[in-house]
Coordinates of C-alpha atoms in Angstrom, one line a residue:
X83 CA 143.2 -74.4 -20.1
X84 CA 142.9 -70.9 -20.3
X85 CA 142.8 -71.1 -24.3
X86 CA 140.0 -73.7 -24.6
X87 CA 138.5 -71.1 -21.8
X88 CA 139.0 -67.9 -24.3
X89 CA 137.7 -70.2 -26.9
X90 CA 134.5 -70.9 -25.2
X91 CA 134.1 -67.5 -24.0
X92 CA 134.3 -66.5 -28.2
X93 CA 132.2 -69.2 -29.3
X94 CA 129.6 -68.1 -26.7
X95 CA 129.4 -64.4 -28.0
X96 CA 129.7 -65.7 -31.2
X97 CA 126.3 -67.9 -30.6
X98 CA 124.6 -64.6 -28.8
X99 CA 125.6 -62.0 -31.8
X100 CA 124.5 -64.5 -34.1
X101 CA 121.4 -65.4 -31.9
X102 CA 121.1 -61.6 -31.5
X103 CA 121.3 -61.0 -35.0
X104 CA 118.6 -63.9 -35.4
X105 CA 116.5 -62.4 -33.4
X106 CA 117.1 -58.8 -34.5
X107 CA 116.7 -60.2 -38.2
X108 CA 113.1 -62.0 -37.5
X109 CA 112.2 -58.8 -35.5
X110 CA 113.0 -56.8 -38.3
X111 CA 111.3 -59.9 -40.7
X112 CA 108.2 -59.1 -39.1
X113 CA 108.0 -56.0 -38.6
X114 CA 108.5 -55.3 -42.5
X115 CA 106.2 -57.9 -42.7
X116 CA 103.5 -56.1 -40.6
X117 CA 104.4 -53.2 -42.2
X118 CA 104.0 -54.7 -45.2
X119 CA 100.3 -56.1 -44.9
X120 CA 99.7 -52.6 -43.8
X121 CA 100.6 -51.2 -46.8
X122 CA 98.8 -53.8 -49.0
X123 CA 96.0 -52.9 -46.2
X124 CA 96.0 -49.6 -47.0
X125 CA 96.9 -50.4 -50.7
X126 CA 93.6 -52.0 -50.7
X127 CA 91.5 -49.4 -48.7
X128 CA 92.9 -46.5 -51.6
X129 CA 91.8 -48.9 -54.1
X130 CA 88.3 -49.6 -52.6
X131 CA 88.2 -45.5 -52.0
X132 CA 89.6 -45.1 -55.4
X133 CA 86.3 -47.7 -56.4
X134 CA 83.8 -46.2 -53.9
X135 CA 84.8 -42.5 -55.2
X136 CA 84.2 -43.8 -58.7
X137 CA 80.9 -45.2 -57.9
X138 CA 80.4 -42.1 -55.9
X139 CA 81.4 -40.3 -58.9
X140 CA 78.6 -42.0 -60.8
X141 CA 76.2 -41.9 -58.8
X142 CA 76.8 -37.9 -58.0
X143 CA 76.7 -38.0 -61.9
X144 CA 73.1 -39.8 -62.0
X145 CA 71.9 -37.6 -58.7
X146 CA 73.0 -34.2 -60.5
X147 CA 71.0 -35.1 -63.6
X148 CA 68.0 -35.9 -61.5
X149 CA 68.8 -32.8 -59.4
X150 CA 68.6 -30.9 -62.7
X151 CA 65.2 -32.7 -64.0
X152 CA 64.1 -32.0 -60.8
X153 CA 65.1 -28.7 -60.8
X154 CA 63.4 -28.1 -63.9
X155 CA 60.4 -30.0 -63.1
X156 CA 60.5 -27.6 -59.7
X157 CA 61.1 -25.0 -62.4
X158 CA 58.0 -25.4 -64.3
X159 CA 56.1 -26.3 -61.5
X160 CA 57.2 -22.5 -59.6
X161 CA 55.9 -20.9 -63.4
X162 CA 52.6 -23.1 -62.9
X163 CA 52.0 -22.0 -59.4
X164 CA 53.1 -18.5 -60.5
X165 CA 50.6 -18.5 -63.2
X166 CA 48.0 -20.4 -60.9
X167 CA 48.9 -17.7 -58.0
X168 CA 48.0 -15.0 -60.7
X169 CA 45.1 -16.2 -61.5
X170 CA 44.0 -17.1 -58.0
X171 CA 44.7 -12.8 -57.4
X172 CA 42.6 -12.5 -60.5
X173 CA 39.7 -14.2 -59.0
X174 CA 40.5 -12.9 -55.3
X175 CA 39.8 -9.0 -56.6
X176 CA 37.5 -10.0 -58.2
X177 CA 35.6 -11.4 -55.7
X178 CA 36.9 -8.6 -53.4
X179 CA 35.3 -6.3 -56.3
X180 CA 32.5 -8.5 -55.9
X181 CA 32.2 -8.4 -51.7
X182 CA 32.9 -4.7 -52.3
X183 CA 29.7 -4.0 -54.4
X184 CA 28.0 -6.6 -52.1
X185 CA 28.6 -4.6 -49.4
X186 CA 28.1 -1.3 -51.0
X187 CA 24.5 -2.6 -52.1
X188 CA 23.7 -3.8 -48.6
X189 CA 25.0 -0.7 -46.9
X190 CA 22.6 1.2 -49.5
X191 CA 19.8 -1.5 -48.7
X192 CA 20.7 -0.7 -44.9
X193 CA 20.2 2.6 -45.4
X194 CA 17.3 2.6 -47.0
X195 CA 15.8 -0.3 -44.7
X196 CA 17.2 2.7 -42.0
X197 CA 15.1 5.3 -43.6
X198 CA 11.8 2.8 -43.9
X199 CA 11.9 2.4 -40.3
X200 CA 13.0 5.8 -39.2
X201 CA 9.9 6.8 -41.6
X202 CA 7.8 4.2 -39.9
X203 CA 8.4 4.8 -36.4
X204 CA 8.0 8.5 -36.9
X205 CA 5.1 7.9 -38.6
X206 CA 4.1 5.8 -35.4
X207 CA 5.2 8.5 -33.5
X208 CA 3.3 11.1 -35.2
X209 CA 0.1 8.3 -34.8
X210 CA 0.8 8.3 -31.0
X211 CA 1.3 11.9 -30.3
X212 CA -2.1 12.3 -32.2
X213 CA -4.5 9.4 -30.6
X214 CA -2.4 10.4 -27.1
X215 CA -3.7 14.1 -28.0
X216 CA -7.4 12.6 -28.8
X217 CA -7.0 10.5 -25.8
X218 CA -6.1 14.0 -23.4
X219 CA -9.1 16.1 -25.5
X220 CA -11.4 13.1 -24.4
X221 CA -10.3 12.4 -20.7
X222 CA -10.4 16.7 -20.9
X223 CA -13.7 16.3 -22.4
X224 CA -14.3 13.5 -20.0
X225 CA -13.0 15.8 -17.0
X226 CA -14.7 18.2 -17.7
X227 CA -18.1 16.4 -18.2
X228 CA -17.8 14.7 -14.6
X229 CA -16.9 18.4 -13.2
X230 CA -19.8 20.0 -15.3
X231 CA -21.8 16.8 -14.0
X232 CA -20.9 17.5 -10.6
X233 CA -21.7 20.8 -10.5
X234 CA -24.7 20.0 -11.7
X235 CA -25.6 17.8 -9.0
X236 CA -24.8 20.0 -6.8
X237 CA -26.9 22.5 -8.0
X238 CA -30.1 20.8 -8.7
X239 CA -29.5 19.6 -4.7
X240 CA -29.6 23.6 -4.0
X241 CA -32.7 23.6 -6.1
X242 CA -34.5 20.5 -4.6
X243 CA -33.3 21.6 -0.8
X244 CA -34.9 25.1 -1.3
X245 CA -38.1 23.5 -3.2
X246 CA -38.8 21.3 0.3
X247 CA -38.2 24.1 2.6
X248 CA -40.2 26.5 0.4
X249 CA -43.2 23.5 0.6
X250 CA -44.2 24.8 -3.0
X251 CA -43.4 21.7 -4.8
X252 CA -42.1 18.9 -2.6
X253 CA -42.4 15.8 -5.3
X254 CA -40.4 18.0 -7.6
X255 CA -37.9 18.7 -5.2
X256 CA -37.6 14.5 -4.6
X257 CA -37.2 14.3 -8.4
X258 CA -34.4 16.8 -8.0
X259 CA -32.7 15.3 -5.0
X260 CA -32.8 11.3 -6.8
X261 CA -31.7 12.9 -9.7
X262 CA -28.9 14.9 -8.4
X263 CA -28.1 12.0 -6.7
X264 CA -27.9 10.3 -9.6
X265 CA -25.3 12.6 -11.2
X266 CA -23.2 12.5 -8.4
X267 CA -22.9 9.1 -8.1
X268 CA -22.6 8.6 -11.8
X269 CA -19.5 11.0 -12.2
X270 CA -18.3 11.4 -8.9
X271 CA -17.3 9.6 -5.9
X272 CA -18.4 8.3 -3.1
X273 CA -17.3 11.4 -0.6
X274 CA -18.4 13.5 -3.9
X275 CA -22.2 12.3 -2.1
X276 CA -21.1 14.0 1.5
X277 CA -20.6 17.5 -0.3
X278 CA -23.1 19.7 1.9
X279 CA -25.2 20.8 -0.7
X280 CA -26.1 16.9 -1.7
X281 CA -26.3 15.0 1.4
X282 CA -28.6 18.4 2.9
X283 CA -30.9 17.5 0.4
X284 CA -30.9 14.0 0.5
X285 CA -31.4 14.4 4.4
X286 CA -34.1 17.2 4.1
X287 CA -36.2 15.5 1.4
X288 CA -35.9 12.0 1.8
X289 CA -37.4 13.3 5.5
X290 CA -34.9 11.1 7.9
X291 CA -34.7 13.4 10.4
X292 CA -37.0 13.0 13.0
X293 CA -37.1 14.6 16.3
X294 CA -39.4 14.3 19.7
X295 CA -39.2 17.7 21.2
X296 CA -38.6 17.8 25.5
X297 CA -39.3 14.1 25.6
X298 CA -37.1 14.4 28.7
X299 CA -37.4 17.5 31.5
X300 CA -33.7 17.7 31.6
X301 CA -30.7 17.6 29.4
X302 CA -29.9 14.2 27.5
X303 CA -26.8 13.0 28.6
X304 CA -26.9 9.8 27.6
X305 CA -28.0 7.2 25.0
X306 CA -27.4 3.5 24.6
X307 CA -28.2 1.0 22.4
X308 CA -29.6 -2.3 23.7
X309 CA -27.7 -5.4 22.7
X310 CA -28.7 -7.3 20.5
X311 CA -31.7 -5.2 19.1
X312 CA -31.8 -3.3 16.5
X313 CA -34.6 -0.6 17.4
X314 CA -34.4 -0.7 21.1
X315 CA -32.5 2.1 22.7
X316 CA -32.0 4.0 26.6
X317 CA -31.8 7.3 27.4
X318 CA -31.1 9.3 30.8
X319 CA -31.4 12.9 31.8
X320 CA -29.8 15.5 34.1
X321 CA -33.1 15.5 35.3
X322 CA -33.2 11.6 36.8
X323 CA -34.6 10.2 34.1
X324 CA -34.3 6.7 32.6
X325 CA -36.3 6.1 29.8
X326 CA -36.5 3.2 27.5
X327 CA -37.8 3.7 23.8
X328 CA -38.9 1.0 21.1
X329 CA -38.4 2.8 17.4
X330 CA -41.0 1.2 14.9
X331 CA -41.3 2.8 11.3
X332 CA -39.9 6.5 13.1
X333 CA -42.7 6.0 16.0
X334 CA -41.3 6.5 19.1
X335 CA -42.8 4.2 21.7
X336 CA -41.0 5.3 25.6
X337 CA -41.5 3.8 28.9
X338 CA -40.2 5.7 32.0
X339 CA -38.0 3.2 33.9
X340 CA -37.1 5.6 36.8
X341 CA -37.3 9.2 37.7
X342 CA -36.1 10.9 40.8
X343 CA -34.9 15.0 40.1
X344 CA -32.8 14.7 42.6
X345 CA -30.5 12.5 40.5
X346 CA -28.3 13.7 37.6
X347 CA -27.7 11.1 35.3
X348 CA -24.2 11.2 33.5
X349 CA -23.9 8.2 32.0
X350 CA -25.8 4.8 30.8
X351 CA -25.0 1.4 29.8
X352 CA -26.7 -2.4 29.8
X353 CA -25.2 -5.7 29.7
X354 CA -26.1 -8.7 27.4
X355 CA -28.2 -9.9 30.1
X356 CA -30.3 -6.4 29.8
X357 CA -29.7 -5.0 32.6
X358 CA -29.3 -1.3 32.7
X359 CA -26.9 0.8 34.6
X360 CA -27.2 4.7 35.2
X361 CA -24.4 6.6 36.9
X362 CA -26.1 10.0 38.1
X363 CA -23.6 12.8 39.1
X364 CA -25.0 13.1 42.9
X365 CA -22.7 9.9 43.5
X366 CA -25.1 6.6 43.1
X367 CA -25.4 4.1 40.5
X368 CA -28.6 3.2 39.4
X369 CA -29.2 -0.3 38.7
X370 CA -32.2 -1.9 36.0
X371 CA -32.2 -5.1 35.9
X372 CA -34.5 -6.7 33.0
X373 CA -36.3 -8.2 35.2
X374 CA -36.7 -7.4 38.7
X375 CA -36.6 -4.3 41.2
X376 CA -34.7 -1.7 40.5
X377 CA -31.4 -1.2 43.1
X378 CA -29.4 2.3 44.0
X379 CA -25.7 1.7 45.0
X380 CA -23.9 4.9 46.8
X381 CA -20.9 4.8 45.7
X382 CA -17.7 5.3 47.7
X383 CA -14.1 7.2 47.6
X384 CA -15.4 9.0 44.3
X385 CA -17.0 12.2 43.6
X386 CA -19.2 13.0 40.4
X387 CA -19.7 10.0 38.6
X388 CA -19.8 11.5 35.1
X389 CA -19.4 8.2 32.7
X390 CA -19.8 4.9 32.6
X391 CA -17.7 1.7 30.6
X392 CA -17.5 -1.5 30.7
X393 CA -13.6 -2.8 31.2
X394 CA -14.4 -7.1 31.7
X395 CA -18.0 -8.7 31.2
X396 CA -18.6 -8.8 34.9
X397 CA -17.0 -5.5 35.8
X398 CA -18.1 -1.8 35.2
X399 CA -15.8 1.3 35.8
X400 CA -17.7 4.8 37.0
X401 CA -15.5 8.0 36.0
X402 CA -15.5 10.8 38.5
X403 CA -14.1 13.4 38.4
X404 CA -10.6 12.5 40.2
X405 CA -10.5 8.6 39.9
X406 CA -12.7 5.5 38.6
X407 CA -14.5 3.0 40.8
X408 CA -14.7 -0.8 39.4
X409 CA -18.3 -2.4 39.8
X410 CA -19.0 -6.0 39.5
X411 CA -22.2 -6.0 37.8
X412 CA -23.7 -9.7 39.3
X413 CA -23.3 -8.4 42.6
X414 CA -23.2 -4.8 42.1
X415 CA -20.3 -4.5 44.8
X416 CA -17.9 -1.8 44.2
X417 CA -14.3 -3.6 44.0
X418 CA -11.7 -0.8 44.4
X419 CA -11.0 2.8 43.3
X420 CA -8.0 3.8 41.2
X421 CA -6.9 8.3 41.6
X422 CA -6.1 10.5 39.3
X423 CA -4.1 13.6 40.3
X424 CA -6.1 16.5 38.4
X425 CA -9.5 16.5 37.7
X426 CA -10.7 14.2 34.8
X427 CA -12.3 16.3 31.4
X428 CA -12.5 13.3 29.3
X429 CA -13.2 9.6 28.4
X430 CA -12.6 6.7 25.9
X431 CA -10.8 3.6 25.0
X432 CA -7.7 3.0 23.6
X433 CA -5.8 -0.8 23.5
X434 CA -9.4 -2.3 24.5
X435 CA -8.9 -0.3 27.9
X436 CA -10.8 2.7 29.3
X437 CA -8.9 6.2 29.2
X438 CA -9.3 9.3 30.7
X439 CA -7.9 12.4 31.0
X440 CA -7.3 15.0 32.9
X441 CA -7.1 19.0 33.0
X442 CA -3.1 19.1 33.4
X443 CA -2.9 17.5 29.6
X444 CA -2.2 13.8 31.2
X445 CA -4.0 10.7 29.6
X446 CA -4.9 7.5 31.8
X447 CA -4.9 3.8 30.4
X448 CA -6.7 1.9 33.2
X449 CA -4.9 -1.6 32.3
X450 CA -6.1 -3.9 35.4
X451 CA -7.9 -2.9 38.7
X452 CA -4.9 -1.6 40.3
X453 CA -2.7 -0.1 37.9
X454 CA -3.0 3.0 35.5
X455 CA -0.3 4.3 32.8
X456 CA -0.2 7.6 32.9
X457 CA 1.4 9.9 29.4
X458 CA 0.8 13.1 28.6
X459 CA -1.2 13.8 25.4
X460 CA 0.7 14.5 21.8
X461 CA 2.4 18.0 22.2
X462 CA 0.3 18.9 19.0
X463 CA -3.0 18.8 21.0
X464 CA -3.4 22.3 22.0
X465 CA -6.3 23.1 24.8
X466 CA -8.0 20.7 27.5
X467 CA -9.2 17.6 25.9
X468 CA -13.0 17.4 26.3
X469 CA -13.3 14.3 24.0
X470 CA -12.0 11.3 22.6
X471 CA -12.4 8.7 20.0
X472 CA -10.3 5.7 18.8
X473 CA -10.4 4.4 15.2
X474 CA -8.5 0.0 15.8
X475 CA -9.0 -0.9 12.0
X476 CA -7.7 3.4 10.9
X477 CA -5.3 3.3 13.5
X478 CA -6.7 6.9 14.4
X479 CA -6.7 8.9 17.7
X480 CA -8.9 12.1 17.5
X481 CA -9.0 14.6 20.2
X482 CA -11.9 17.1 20.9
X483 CA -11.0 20.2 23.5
X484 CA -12.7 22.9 25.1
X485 CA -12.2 25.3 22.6
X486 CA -13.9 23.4 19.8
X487 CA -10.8 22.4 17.6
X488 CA -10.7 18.6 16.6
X489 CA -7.4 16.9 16.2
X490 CA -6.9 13.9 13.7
X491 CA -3.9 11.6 15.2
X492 CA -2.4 9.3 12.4
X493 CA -0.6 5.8 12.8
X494 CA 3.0 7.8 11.9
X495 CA 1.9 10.3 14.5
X496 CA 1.2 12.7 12.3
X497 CA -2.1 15.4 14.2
X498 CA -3.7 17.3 11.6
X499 CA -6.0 19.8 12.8
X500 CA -9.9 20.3 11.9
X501 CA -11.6 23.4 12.6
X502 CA -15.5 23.9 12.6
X503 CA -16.7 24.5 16.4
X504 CA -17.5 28.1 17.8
X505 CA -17.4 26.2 21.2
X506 CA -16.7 22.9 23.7
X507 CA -16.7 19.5 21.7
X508 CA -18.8 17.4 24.1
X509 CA -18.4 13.9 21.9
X510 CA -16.7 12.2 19.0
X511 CA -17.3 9.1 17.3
X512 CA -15.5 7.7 14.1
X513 CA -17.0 5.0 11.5
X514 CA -15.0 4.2 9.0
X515 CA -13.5 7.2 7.4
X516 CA -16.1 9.3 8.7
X517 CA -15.7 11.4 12.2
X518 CA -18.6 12.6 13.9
X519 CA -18.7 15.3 16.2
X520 CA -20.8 17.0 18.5
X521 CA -20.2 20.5 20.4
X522 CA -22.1 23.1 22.5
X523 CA -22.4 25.4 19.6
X524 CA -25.7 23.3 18.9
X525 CA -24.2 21.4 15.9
X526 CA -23.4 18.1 15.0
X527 CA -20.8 17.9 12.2
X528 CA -19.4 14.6 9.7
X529 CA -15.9 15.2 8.8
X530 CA -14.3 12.8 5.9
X531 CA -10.7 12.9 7.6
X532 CA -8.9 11.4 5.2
X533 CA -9.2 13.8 2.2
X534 CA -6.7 16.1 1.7
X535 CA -9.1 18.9 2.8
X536 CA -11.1 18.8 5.3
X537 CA -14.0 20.4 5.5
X538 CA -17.0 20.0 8.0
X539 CA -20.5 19.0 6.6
X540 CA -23.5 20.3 8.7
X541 CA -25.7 17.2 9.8
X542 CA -28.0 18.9 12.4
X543 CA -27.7 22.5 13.8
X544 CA -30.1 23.4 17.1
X545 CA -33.0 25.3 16.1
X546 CA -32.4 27.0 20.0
X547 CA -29.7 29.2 21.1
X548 CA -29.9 26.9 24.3
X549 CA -30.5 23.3 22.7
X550 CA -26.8 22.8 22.5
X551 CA -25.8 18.5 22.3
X552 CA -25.0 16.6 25.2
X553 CA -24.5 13.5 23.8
X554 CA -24.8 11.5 20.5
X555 CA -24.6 7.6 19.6
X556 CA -25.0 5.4 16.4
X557 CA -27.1 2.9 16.2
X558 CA -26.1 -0.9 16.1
X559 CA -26.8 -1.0 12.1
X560 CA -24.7 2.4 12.0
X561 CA -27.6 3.3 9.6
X562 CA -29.0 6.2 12.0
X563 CA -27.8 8.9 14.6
X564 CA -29.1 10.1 17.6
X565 CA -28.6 12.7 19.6
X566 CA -29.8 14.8 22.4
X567 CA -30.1 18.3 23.2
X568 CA -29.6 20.4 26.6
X569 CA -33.4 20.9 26.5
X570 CA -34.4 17.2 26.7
X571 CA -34.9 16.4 22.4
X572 CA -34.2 13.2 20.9
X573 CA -33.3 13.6 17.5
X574 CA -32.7 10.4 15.1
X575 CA -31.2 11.0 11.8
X576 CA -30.4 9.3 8.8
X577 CA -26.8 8.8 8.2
X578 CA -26.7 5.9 5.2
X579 CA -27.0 7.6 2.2
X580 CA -28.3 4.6 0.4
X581 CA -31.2 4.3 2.8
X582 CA -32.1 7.9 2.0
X583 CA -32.0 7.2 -1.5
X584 CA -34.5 4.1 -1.0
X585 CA -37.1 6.8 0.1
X586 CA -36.8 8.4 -3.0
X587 CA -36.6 5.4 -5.7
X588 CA -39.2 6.1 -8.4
X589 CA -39.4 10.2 -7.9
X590 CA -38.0 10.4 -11.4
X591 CA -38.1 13.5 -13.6
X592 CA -40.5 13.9 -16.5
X593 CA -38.9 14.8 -19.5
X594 CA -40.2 18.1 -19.6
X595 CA -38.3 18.1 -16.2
X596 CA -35.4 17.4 -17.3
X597 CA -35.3 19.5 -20.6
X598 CA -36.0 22.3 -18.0
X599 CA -33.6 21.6 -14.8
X600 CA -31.1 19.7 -16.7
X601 CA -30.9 20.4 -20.4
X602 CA -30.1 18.3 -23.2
X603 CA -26.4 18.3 -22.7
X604 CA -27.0 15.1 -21.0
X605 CA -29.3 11.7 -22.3
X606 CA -32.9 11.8 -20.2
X607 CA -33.3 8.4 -22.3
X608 CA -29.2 7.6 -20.8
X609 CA -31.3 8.4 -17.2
X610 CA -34.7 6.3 -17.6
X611 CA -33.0 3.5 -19.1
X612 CA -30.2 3.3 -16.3
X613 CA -33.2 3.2 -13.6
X614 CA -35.0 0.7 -15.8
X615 CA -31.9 -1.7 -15.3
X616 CA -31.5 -0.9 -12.1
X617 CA -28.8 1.1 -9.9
X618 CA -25.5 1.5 -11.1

C-alpha cells in the first residue's frame, strides 16, 4: 500500500517537473521567440536606417551641390550688388556734388536776392526819410503859413478896429475886418475868431452893439426874455420899474408896465401864459398878468426878496435873503417857506432844481416844497460865492465870488481857476463852451473854458466909473446879449460871429487894397474867387 503510495507520490512530481519543465521550456520558447522578432524588428529598423541614411546620404549629396551653386550664384550675386552698390555711391556723390553746388548756387542767389532787397528797402527807406522830410518842410511851411496867416488876421483886425474908432475911413476898415475875418477862418479855428483883437473888430465895425442910455431911473436888475418870442423882452429896476420892450431892426420900442420908487425890483420872470412876475426887495411880488389888472402880493416869513425861479409850471420860488417862499402862480397864494441858516449870496440851478447859497460856504438844493439838501461848496472855491451857473450837456459847475475870481468845476471834479475881475462877479451864464461873465468892475467878459489857457476876451467895458452890470441875459436865439448897468442902460450886443459877418458880406478889398494891407505873399485872385463861390 505504502509502495503503490511512494509510487504515486513519484509519478506525481515526475508529471509536475516535467509539466514544470514544459512550462519553463515554452516560457523560455517564447520568450526567445519575442526576443527574437525584436531582434529581426530592430534588424529591420538598422536596415531601413542603414536605407534612410543612404538616401539621406544622397540627398545631403544633391542638397550640398545645390548649396554650392547656390552659394556661388549668392557669390556672384554679393559681386553684382557690390559692383551695383559702387556704382549707386558713384551716382550718390555725385548727386551730393551735385545738391552741394545746388545749394552753393542758391545760397549765392540768396545772397544776392538778400542784397536786392536790402538795396531796395534802403533805397525805400532813403525815399521815405526824404518825401517824410518834404512832407515836415511842407506841414512847416504849412504851419507856418496858418501862423503867418493868423497873425495877419490879427493885425489887419488892429488896423480895421483903430480905422472905425478913428472915423477916417470906416468902409476900409469893414474891408479889413471881412477880410481879416477871412484869414482867420481860412487858417485858423473857430476859437482862433474869439481872439480879442478879431472879434473887437468884428463887434466894433460890423456896429452890433447898441445901447439906450438911462432908459430906466434906477439900476437894471433884471432882464427876461418872453416865451415864445424872439424880440420881445422885460426889464425891471431898483427904481420900481417894469418895462416891456419890442426890438425891431435895433429899434427899441418900451412900454412902462408899472412904476412905483418905492419898490426895488430884484428879480423878473413870465410864464407861457405871459404873465409877468417882479419880486422887489421891499418884500412884495408884483404880478402882470397879460391881460388884466395888475396885482401886489406881500409876502410873508421872508425878508428881501432878491431873485426869482420857477421850480414846477404852476409854482414860483422868491429868494430872500435867509429862506425861499413857493408861489403858486394861478392863484398867486404863497404855499410855504423853506430857511436857510446864514444869509443867502447866490442863486442857480443844478439837477433841474433851484440852489442857493449862503455866506458860510453852504450850497442849498431846494428838491420839493419841504425839503432842502444842504453841502458845502468844493474846498477849491475860495471866497463867498456871488454867482452861479450850470452847464447839463458840459457837465460844468462854475462859481463866481465876491472877489472877482471865476472857478470852472469839471465832471471828474477837477476846479480850474479864471482870473480877469478887479471886483464882485454879479452873474454867469455858459453856452456851449463859452462862459459869460459879468462883474462890478463895469465889464462883461467871454471866456472859452475849455482851452488849455484861458484868457478873458473883453465884450463890453462901462464907459462910467459908476455904470458897473447888474445883470445880463441871452436872448432865446442866443444870437444877442443884453445887459444892464447900475445907471439904468440897456445894452444889446452881438454875440454870433456869423451874424456880424452878414453885416459885412461884400466890403471886400480892392486889389490895390490888398497889395497894400496884405501883400502878395497871399492870392487876392485865391480871395475874390473864394467869395465868388461862396463862404468856406
Amino acid at each position: 500500500m505504502k509502495v503503490e503510495y511512494k509510487r504515486h507520490i513519484l509519478w506525481g512530481l515526475t508529471c509536475a517537473v516535467l509539466g514544470a519543465g514544459c512550462a519553463l521550456g515554452f516560457g523560455f520558447y517564447y520568450v526567445e521567440k519575442e526576443r527574437t522578432a525584436e531582434l529581426e524588428q530592430q534588424l529591420a529598423e538598422l536596415s531601413q536606417k542603414e536605407h534612410r541614411a543612404v538616401i539621406d546620404q544622397s540627398i545631403n549629396k544633391q542638397m550640398e551641390a545645390i548649396a554650392y551653386e547656390q552659394k556661388r550664384i549668392s557669390d556672384e550675386r554679393t559681386e553684382e550688388a557690390k559692383k551695383q552698390a559702387e556704382i549707386a555711391e558713384e551716382e550718390k556723390q555725385h548727386a551730393i556734388a551735385a545738391q552741394d553746388q545746388a545749394k552753393a548756387s542758391e545760397e549765392i542767389a540768396r545772397r544776392e536776392r538778400d542784397n536786392a532787397e536790402a538795396q531796395s528797402k534802403e533805397a525805400k527807406r532813403q525815399a521815405e526819410i526824404a518825401n517824410d522830410q518834404r512832407k515836415t518842410a511842407e506841414l512847416n511851411k504849412r504851419v507856418a503859413d496858418t501862423l503867418s496867416y493868423i497873425a495877419l488876421g490879427r493885425s489887419l483886425a488892429s488896423i480895421a478896429y483903430n480905422q472905425y474908432l478913428s472915423g477916417d475911413n470906416k468902409e476900409l476898415a469893414k474891408r479889413l475886418a471881412y477880410t481879416s475875418y477871412w484869414f482867420t477862418k481860412s487858417y485858423g479855428n473857430r476859437n482862433d475868431l474869439y481872439h480879442l483883437s478879431v472879434i473887437q473888430a468884428l463887434m466894433e465895425v460890423s456896429e452890433s452893439k447898441h445901447s439906450w442910455t438911462r432908459l430906466h431911473k434906477g439900476g437894471i436888475t433884471g432882464i427876461f426874455f418872453m416865451p415864445d418870442s424872439q424880440n420881445e423882452l422885460v426889464t425891471v429896476s431898483s427904481y420900481g420899474e417894469i418895462f416891456r420892450h419890442v426890438n425891431q431892426d435895433d429899434k427899441l420900442k418900451t412900454q412902462s408896465l408899472f412904476s412905483n420908487s418905492n419898490f426895488d425890483f430884484r428879480g423878473v420872470c413870465a410864464d407861457k401864459a405871459g404873465t409877468i412876475f417882479a419880486a422887489s426887495y421891499t418884500g412884495q411880488l408884483v404880478i402882470i398878468p397879460a391881460n388884466g389888472k395888475t396885482e401886489q402880493v406881500v409876502l410873508t416869513n421872508i425878508s428881501h426878496p432878491m431873485a426869482l425861479d420857477t421850480f414846477s409850471d404852476n409854482i414860483l420860488i422868491v429868494v430872500g435873503e435867509s429862506g425861499v417862499a413857493f408861489i403858486n402862480t394861478k392863484t398867486y397864494e404863497q404855499m410855504g417857506t423853506l430857511h436857510t441858516h446864514a444869509k443867502i449870496t447866490a442863486t442857480g440851478r443844478i439837477n433841474k432844481h433851484p440852489l442857493v447859497f449862503d455866506e458860510q460856504g453852504n450850497m442849498h438844493e431846494i428838491v420839493s416844497l419841504n425839503k432842502m439838501e444842504s453841502k458845502r461848496k468844493p474846498s477849491a472855491v475860495k471866497g463867498v460865492v456871488m454867482a452861479f451857473a450850470r452847464s447839463d450837456n458840459k457837465g460844468i459847475n462854475t462859481y463866481g465870488t465876491s472877489d472877482g475870481k471865476i472857478y470852472v468845476e469839471e465832471k471828474n471834479g477837477k476846479v480850474k481857476e479864471l482870473v480877469g475881475h478887479r471886483s464882485r462877479i454879479t452873474r454867469l451864464k455858459v453856452n456851449g463852451n463859452q462862459l459869460y461873465s459879468s462883474s462890478y468892475d463895469g465889464k462883461m467878459n467871454l471866456w472859452l473854458y475849455e482851452n488849455e489857457k484861458v484868457e478873458p476876451i473883453q465884450l463890453f467895458q462901462s464907459d462910467e466909473s459908476d455904470g458897473w452890470i447888474r445883470y445880463f441875459n441871452v436872448d432865446n436865439k442866443k444870437t444877442h446879449l443884453w445887459l444892464g448897468d447900475n445907471n439904468g442902460t440897456l445894452t444889446e450886443t452881438m454875440i454870433s460871429v456869423d451874424r456880424m459877418v452878414n453885416r459885412l458880406k461884400g466890403h471886400l478889398l480892392t486889389e490895390e487894397q490888398w497889395n497894400s494891407y496884405v501883400g502878395k505873399s497871399a492870392s487876392y485872385q485865391m480871395f475874390i474867387n473864394s467869395e465868388k463861390g461862396g463862404e468856406k
